[in-house]
Amino acid sequence: MAQGLLIDMDGVIYGGDNLIPGADDFISKLVKMDVPFSFMTNNSQRTPLEVVRKLKKLGITVSEQHVYTSAMATGRFLAGQEPNGTVYVLGEGGLLTSLHENGLTMVETDPDFVVLGEGRNFTLEMVQRAVDMILEGAKFITTNRDPSPKKRGWNNLGIAATTAMIEEATGIKAFEVGKPSPVMMRSARKYLGLETAETTVIGDTMSTDIQGGVQMGYKTILVLSGVAKKEDLKKFAFKPDKIVNSVKDIELPLKWWESEKKTEAKPATGV
Ligand SMILES: [Mg+2]
């Protein structure tokens, strides 16, 4: 059985523009041990190639196949729902590319879907148009609902804020694709070619990475190098399988990889 990892990036591999110490060695180790892994991110702004370039600057060399974004999950999901469907998009390059690659057509009137991603460039006029389209029957899709950091100097409002704005204006709740939605948690696993029992999620956020993993029956590892603090854990009804300070402290192979092997090796009994 090939055991593999879905690894969140922000707060796990880097914080802002800084590498989290030891993250580069951890990824090199995965490559050396031939462990299948994907970087699974809710951020829909960047294309996989842009993500690869960002990682390269931090000293991590991976290929585009190692990246799975909420934009990719959204493109695949919508293509499954409405092959050759039409979309009105409030978002950036990563999202536009994925929708295009999945056969969806961008339109300015009467779309099947209004799709919202992270963005710095759309105007309130565009938001107003999106609101009208939703009220006229377009389905409202948000790539994710990651909370804003609520601190100065961030480069956009945060997608939870823009999603809420449109929900309030329309009275219609968005369908959410990104973590913790099973849509993305499942398609990321499939993209990596793993089965449920072969999948471990590593993340820094209880309400997305860990909740998403727990809901799917994946193993989960919470790192404390990002959003979550140990004292926050009591606010949640679920817990990760393992908690570490950072990826540097994850020992490979994981202990449940070994026990999976043993279970597998056990001869079948009975009829
Ligand atoms: Mg994170």
Short mmCIF file of N, CA and C in Angstrom, two decimals, residues 32 41 46 57 77 89 96 106 117 132 139 146 154 216-217 224 241-242:
data_model
loop_
_atom_site.label_atom_id
_atom_site.label_comp_id
_atom_site.label_asym_id
_atom_site.label_seq_id
_atom_site.Cartn_x
_atom_site.Cartn_y
_atom_site.Cartn_z
N LYS A 32 13.13 11.62 -1.33
CA LYS A 32 14.11 10.54 -1.24
C LYS A 32 13.43 9.21 -0.91
N THR A 41 -3.71 23.40 -1.14
CA THR A 41 -3.95 24.75 -0.63
C THR A 41 -5.32 25.29 -1.03
N ARG A 46 -3.06 31.52 -7.20
CA ARG A 46 -1.91 31.13 -8.01
C ARG A 46 -2.18 29.88 -8.83
N LYS A 57 11.84 29.57 -4.62
CA LYS A 57 12.51 30.71 -3.97
C LYS A 57 12.84 30.40 -2.52
N PHE A 77 -14.80 20.16 -10.28
CA PHE A 77 -16.14 19.98 -9.74
C PHE A 77 -17.20 20.55 -10.70
N VAL A 89 -16.66 35.09 -13.27
CA VAL A 89 -15.62 34.85 -12.27
C VAL A 89 -15.17 36.13 -11.58
N LEU A 96 -8.93 31.35 -12.99
CA LEU A 96 -9.28 31.50 -14.41
C LEU A 96 -8.67 30.36 -15.23
N MET A 106 -15.95 31.56 -19.84
CA MET A 106 -16.23 32.79 -19.08
C MET A 106 -17.21 33.65 -19.89
N GLY A 117 -13.27 33.66 -6.06
CA GLY A 117 -11.98 33.25 -5.50
C GLY A 117 -11.37 34.43 -4.76
N ASP A 132 -26.64 40.25 -9.04
CA ASP A 132 -27.80 40.19 -9.94
C ASP A 132 -27.90 38.83 -10.63
N LYS A 139 -25.79 29.72 -10.10
CA LYS A 139 -25.40 29.06 -8.84
C LYS A 139 -24.16 29.76 -8.29
N ASP A 146 -11.73 30.65 3.75
CA ASP A 146 -10.67 30.89 4.74
C ASP A 146 -10.87 32.26 5.39
N TRP A 154 -2.67 43.33 4.94
CA TRP A 154 -2.93 42.17 4.11
C TRP A 154 -3.40 42.65 2.76
N MET A 216 -13.22 12.86 6.40
CA MET A 216 -13.01 11.90 5.31
C MET A 216 -12.47 10.57 5.80
N GLY A 217 -12.10 10.50 7.09
CA GLY A 217 -11.50 9.28 7.60
C GLY A 217 -10.02 9.17 7.29
N LEU A 224 1.95 23.17 14.88
CA LEU A 224 1.69 24.40 15.65
C LEU A 224 2.52 25.57 15.13
N ASP A 241 -4.75 13.17 14.86
CA ASP A 241 -4.09 11.93 15.32
C ASP A 241 -2.75 12.24 15.98
N LYS A 242 -2.15 13.35 15.55
CA LYS A 242 -0.84 13.68 16.09
C LYS A 242 -0.68 15.20 16.07
#
